[in-house]
Short mmCIF file of C-alpha atoms and ligand atoms in Angstrom, two decimals:
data_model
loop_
_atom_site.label_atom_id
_atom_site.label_comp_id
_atom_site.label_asym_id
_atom_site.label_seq_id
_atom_site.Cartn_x
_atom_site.Cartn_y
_atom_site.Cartn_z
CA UNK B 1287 0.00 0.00 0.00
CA UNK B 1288 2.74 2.94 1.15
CA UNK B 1289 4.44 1.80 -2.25
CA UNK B 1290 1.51 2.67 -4.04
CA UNK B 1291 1.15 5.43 -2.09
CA UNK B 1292 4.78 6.78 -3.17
CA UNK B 1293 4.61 5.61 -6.81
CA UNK B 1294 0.87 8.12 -7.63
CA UNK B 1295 2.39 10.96 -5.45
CA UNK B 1296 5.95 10.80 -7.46
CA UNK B 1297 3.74 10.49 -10.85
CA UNK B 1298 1.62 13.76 -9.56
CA UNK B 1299 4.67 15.69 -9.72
CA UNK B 1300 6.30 14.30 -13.34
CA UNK B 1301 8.40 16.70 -14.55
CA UNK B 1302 6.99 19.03 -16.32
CA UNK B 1303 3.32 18.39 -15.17
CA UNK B 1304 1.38 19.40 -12.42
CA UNK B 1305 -2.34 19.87 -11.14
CA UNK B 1306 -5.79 20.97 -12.28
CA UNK B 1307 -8.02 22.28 -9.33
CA UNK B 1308 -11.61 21.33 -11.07
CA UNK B 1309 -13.25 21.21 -7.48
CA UNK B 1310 -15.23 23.77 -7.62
CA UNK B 1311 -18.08 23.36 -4.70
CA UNK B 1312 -21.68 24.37 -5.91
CA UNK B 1313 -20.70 27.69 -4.33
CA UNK B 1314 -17.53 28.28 -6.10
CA UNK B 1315 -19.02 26.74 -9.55
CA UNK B 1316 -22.49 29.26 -8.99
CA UNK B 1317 -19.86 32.25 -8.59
CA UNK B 1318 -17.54 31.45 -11.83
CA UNK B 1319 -20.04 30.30 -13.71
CA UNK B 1320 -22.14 33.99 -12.82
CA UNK B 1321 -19.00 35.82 -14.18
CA UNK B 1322 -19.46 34.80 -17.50
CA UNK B 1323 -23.71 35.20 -17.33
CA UNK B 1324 -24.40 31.46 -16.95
CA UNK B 1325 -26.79 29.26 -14.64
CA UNK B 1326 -25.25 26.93 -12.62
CA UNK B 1327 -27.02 23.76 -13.77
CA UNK B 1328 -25.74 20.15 -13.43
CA UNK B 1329 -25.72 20.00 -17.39
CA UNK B 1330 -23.33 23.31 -17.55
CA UNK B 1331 -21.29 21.87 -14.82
CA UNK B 1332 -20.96 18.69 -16.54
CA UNK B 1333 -20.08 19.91 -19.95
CA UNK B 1334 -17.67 22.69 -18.74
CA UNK B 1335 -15.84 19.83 -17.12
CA UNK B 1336 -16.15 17.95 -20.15
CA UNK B 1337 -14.77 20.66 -22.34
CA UNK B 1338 -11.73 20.71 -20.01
CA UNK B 1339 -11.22 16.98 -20.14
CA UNK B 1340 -11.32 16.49 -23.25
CA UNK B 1341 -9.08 19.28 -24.89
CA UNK B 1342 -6.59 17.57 -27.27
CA UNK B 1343 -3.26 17.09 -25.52
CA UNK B 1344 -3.45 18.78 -21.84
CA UNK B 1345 -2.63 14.78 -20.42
CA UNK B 1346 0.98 16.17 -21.44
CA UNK B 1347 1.03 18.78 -19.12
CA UNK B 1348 -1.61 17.68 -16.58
CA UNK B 1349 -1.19 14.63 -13.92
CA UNK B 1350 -4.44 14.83 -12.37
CA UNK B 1351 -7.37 16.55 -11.90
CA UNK B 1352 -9.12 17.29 -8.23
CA UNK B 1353 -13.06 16.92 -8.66
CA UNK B 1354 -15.98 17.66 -6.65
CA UNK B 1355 -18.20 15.03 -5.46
CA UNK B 1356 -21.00 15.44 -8.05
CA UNK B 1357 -18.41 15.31 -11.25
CA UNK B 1358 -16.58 11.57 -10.07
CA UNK B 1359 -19.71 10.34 -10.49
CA UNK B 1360 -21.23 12.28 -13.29
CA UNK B 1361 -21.43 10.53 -17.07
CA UNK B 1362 -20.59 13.09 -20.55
CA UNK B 1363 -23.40 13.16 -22.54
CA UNK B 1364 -22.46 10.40 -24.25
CA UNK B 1365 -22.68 8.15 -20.93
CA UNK B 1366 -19.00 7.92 -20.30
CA UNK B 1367 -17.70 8.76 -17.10
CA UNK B 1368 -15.91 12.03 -16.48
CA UNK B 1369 -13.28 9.89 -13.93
CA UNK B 1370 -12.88 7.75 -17.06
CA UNK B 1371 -12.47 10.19 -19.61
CA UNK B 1372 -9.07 11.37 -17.39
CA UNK B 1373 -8.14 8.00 -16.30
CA UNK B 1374 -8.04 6.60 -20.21
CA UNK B 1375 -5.62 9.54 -20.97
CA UNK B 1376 -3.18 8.32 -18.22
CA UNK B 1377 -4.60 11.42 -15.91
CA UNK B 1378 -5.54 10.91 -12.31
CA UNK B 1379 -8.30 11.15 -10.76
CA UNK B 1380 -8.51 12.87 -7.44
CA UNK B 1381 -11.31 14.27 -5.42
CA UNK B 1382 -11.87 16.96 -2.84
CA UNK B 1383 -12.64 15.37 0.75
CA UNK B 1384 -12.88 18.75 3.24
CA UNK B 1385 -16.89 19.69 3.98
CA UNK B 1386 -15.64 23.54 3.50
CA UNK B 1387 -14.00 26.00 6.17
CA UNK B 1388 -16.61 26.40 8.39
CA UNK B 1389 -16.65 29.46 11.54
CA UNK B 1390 -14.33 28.47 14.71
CA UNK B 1391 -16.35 29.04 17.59
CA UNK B 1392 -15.36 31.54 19.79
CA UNK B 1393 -12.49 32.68 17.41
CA UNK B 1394 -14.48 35.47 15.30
CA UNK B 1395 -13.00 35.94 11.64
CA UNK B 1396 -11.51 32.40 11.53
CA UNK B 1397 -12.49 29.05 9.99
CA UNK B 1398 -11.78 25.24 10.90
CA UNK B 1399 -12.08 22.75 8.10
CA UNK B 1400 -14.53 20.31 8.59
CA UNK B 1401 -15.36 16.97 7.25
CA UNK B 1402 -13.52 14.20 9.46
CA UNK B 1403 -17.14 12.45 10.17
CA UNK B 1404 -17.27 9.68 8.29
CA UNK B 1405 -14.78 10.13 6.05
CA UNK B 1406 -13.20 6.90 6.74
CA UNK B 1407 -16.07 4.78 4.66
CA UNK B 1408 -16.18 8.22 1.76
CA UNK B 1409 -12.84 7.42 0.92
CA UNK B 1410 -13.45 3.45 0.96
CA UNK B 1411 -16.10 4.55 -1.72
CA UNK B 1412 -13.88 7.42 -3.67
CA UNK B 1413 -11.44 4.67 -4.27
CA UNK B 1414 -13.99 2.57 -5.79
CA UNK B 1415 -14.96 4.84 -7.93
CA UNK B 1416 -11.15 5.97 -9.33
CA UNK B 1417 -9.89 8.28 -7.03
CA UNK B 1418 -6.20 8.00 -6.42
CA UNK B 1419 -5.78 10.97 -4.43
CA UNK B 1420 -7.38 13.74 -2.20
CA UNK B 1421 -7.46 17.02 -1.12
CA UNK B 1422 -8.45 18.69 2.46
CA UNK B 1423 -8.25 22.77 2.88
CA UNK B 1424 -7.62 24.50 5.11
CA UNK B 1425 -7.91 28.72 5.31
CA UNK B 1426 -6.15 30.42 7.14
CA UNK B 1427 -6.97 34.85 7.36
CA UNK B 1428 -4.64 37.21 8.00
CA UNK B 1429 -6.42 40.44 9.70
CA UNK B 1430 -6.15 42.52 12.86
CA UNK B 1431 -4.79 40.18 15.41
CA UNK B 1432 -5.26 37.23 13.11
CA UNK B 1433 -4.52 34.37 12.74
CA UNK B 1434 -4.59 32.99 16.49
CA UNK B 1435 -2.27 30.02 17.50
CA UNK B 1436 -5.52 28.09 18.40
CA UNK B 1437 -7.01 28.30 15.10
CA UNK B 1438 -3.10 27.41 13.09
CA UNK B 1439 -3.43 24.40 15.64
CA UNK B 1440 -6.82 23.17 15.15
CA UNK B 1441 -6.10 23.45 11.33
CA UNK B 1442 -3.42 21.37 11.36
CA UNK B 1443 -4.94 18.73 13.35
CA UNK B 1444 -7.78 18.54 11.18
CA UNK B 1445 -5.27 18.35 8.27
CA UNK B 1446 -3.37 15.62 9.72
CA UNK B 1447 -6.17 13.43 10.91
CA UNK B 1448 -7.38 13.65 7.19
CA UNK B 1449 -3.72 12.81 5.89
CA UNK B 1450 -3.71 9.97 7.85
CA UNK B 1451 -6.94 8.75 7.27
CA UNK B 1452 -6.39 9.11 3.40
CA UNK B 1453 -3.34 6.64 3.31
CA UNK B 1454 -5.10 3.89 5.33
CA UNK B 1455 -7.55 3.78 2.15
CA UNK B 1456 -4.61 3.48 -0.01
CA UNK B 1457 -5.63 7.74 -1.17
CA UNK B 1458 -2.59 10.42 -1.47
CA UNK B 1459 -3.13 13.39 0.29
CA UNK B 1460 -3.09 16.55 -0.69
CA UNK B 1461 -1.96 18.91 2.60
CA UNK B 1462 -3.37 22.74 1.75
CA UNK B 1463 -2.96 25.03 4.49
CA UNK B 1464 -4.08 28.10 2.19
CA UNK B 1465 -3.44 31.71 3.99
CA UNK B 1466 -5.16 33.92 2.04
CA UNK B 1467 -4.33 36.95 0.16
CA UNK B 1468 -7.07 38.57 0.79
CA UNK B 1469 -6.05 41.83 2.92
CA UNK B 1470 -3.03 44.65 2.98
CA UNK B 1471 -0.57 42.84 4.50
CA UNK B 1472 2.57 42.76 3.44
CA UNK B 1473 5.04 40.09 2.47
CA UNK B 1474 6.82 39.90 5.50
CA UNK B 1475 3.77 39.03 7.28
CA UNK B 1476 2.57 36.71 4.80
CA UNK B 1477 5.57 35.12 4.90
CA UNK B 1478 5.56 34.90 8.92
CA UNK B 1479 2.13 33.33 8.88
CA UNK B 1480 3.13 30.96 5.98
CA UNK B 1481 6.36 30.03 8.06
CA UNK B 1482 3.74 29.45 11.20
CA UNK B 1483 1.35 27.13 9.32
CA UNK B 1484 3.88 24.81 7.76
CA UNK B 1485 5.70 24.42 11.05
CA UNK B 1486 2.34 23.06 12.98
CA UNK B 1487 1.25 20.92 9.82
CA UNK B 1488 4.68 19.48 9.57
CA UNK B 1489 4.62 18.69 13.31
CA UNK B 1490 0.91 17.01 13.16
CA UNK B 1491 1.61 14.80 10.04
CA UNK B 1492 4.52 13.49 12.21
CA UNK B 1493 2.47 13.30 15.15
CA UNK B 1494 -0.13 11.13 13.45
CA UNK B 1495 2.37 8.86 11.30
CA UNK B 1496 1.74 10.49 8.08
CA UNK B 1497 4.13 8.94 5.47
CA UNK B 1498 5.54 12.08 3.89
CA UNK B 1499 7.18 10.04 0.74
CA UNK B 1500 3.34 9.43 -0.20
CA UNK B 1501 2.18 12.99 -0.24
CA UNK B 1502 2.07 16.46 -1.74
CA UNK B 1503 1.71 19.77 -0.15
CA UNK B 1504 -0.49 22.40 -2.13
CA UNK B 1505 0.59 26.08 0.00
CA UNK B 1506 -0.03 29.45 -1.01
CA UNK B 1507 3.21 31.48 -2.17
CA UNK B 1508 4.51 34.07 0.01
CA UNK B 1509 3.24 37.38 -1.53
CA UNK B 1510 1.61 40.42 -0.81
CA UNK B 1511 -1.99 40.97 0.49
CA UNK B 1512 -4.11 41.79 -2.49
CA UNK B 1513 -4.61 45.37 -1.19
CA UNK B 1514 -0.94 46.25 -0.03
CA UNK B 1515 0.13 49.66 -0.59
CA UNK B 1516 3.91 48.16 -2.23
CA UNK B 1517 3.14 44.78 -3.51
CA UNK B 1518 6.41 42.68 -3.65
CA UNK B 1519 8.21 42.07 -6.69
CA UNK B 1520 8.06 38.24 -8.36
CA UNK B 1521 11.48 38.06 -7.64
CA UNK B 1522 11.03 38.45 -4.03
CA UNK B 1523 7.83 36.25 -4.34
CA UNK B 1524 10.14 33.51 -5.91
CA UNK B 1525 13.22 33.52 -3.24
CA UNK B 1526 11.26 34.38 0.10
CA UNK B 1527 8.63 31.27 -1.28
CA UNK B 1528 11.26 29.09 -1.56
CA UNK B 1529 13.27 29.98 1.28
CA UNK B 1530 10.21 29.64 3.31
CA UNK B 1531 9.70 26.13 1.91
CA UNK B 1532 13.06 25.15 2.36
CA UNK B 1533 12.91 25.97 6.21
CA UNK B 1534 9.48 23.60 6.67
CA UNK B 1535 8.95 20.80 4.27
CA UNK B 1536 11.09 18.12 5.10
CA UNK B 1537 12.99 16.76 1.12
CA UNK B 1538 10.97 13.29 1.64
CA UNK B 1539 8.04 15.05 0.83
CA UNK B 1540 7.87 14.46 -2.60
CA UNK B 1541 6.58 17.38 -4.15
CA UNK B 1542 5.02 21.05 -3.66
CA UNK B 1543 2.17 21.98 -6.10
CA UNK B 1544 0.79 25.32 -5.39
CA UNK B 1545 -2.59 26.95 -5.18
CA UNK B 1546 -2.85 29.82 -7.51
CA UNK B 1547 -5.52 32.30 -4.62
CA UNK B 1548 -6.04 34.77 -6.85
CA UNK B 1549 -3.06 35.63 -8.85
CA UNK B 1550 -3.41 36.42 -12.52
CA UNK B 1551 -2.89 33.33 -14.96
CA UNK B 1552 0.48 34.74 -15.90
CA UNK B 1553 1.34 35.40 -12.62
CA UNK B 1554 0.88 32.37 -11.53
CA UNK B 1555 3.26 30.88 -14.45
CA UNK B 1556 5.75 33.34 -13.90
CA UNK B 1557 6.14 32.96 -10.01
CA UNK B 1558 6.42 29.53 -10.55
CA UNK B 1559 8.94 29.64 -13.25
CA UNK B 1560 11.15 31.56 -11.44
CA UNK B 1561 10.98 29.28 -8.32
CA UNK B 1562 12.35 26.39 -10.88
CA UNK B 1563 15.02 28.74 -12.05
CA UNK B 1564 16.65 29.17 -8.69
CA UNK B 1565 17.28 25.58 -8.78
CA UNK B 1566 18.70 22.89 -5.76
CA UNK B 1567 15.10 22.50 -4.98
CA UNK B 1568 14.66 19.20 -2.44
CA UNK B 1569 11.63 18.74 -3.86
CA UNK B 1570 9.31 18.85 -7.31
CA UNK B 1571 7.89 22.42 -7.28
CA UNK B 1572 4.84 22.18 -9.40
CA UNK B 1573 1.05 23.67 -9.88
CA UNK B 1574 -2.64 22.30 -8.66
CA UNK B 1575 -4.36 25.75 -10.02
CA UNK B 1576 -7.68 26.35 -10.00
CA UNK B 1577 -8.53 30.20 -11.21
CA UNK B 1578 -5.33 30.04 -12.68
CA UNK B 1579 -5.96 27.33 -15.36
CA UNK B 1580 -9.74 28.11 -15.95
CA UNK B 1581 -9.96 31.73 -15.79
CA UNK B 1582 -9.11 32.44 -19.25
CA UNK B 1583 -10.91 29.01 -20.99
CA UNK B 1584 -14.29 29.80 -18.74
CA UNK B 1585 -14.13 33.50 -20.44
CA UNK B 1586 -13.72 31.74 -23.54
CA UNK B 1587 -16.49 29.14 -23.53
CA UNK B 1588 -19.51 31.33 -22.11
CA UNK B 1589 -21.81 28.27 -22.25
CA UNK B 1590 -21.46 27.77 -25.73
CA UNK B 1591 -21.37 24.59 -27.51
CA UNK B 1592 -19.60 26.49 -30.31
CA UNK B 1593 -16.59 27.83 -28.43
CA UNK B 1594 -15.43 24.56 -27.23
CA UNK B 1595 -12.81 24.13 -29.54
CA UNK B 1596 -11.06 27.40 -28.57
CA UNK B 1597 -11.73 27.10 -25.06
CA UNK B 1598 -9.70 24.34 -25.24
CA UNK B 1599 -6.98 25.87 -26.96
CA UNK B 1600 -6.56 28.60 -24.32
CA UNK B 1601 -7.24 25.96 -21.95
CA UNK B 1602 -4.35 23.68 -23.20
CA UNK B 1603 -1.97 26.65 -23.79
CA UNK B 1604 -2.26 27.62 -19.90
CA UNK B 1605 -1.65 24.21 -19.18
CA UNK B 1606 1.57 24.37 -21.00
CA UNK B 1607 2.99 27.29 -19.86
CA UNK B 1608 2.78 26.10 -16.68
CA UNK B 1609 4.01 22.78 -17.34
CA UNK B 1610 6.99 24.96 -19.25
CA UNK B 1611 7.30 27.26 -15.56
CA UNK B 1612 7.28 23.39 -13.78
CA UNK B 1613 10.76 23.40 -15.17
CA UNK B 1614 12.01 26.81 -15.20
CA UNK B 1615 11.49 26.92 -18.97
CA UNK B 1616 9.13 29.42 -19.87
CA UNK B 1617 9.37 32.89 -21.29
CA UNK B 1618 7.40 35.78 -22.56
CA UNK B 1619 7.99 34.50 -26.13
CA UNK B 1620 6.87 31.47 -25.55
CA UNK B 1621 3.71 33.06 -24.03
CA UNK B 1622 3.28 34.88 -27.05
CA UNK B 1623 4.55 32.34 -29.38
CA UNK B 1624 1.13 29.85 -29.57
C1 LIG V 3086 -11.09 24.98 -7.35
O1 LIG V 3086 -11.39 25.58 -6.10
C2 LIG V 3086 -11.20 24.72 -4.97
C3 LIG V 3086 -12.46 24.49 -4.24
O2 LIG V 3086 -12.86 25.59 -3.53
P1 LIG V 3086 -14.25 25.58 -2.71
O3 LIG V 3086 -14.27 24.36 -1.84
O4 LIG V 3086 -14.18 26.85 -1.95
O5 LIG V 3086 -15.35 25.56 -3.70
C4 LIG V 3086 -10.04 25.29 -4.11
O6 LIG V 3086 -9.83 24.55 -2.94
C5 LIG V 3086 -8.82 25.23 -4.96
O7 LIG V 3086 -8.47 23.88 -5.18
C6 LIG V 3086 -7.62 25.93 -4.33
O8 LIG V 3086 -7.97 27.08 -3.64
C7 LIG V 3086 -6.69 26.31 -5.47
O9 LIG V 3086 -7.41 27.04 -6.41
P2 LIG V 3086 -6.86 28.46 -6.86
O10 LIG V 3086 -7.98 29.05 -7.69
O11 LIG V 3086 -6.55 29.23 -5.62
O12 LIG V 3086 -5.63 28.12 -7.68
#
């Protein structure tokens, strides 16, 4: 089992591929799906998704795909799974485990993750139905006086009992402490708060006997809050991101695929290019983007049977470039180029 366990986290991080976040809750989906004028129906969902499984080639820069509940079970029009579509091109199915951050009690402006309950017997069933690995998040706020100790602990807990939990079914976790960037903070603090997080989630997946060979850690980058008056550099981004890393995630941790929280698609490309270019990295450094990937094929397809052929040409160019940035090799040309 912990062989397995190594051998799907190793082939999550192949060089030169990395993640797509399709895990949209029916929240999240409603709210995407409302920026381009659309309903969110179980049809649209399912033929979005479709659209972005099925666009000619991304299996070369994509590993796996996270989905929501609803879409591992969900058939294409034609009857065919969507978990099958993926798994036939040699991509992996994963699925989204967490219940949402819910309100800490007593700690007002801050969230615990929920969704331990049970989840013993949901992953028995996710693996019968395909899914190879999972993800748990966790969000974590910076603000006035925030984030408390007791809610970076009770985070990490929850993260760890799920991490745990996930290999005894045989399921590679996905560890994603996310701290927002939602705020004016700067990078210094960002990065304190990062360093904070990491430290307590490290120390819990030891705790509970995580093996770390057989799982990935999806973190936010150390940047600026959205609103700061200076906004760092990607430079800085790059070094302080890594350096941060390099203090907290032990090198048996296979790899490090990042969430994208808001950054522009290029942005996104280009911090992580740069990360790859400053080289003697312990680990893969990689990309499980959501907004990232999607923003510019969603504004593309608008619900429209007729775009799907260049939604998934921006889709699949994205996908490249940040397969390219998973190995320091992209550039503006190359942006430009196709
Ligand atoms: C795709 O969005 C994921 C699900 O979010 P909700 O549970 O809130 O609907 C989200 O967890 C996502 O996987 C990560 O935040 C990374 O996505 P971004 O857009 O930040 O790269």
């Amino acid at each position: 089992m912990s062989q397995e366990l190594v051998t799907v986290a190793n082939a999550l991080v192949a060089r030169g591929k990395g993640i797509l976040a399709a895990d949209e809750s029916f929240p999240t989906i409603a709210k995407r799906f409302k920026s381009i004028g659309l309903e969110s129906t179980e049809e649209y969902r399912r033929d979005y998704r479709h659209m972005l499984f099925t666009a000619p080639d991304f299996s070369q820069y994509v590993s796996g795909v996270i989905l929501f509940d609803e879409t591992l079970r969900q058939k294409a029009a034609d009857g065919k799974r969507l978990a099958d579509i993926l798994a036939d091109q040699g991509v992996i199915p994963g699925i989204k485990v967490d219940a949402g951050a819910k309100p800490l009690a007593g700690f007002e402006g801050e969230t615990v993750t929920e969704g331990l309950d049970g989840l013993r017997g949901r992953l028995a069933e996710y693996r019968e139905l395909g899914a190879k690995f999972a993800k748990w998040r966790a969000v974590i706020n910076i603000g006035e006086g925030l984030p408390t100790r007791f809610a970076l602990e009770a985070n990490a807990h929850a993260l760890a009992r799920y991490a745990a939990l996930c290999q005894e079914a045989g399921i590679v976790p996905i560890v994603e402490p996310e701290v927002l960037m939602d705020g004016n903070h700067d990078l210094a603090r960002c990065q304190a708060v990062t360093e904070e997080i990491l430290v307590l989630v490290f120390a819990q997946l030891k705790a509970h006997n995580v093996l770390l060979e057989g799982m990935l850690l999806k973190p936010n980058m150390v940047i600026s809050g959205k609103g700061a008056a200076d906004r760092a550099g990607a430079e800085e981004v790059a070094k302080e991101t890594v350096a941060t890393l390099k203090r907290c995630v032990p090198s048996a941790v296979p790899g490090i695929v990042f969430l994208s929280g808001g950054q522009s698609s290029v942005e996104a490309t280009e911090h992580l290019d740069l990360m790859n270019k400053l080289g003697d990295l312990p680990w893969a450094l990689s990309f499980s983007y959501g907004r990232a990937l999607q923003e510019d094929a969603l504004k593309a397809w608008q619900g429209q049977s007729g775009n799907v052929a260049t939604a998934q040409a921006v889709f699949r160019h994205r996908a490249k470039m940040n397969g390219v940035a998973a190995t320091g090799g992209y550039s503006s040309q190359l942006e430009n180029a196709s």
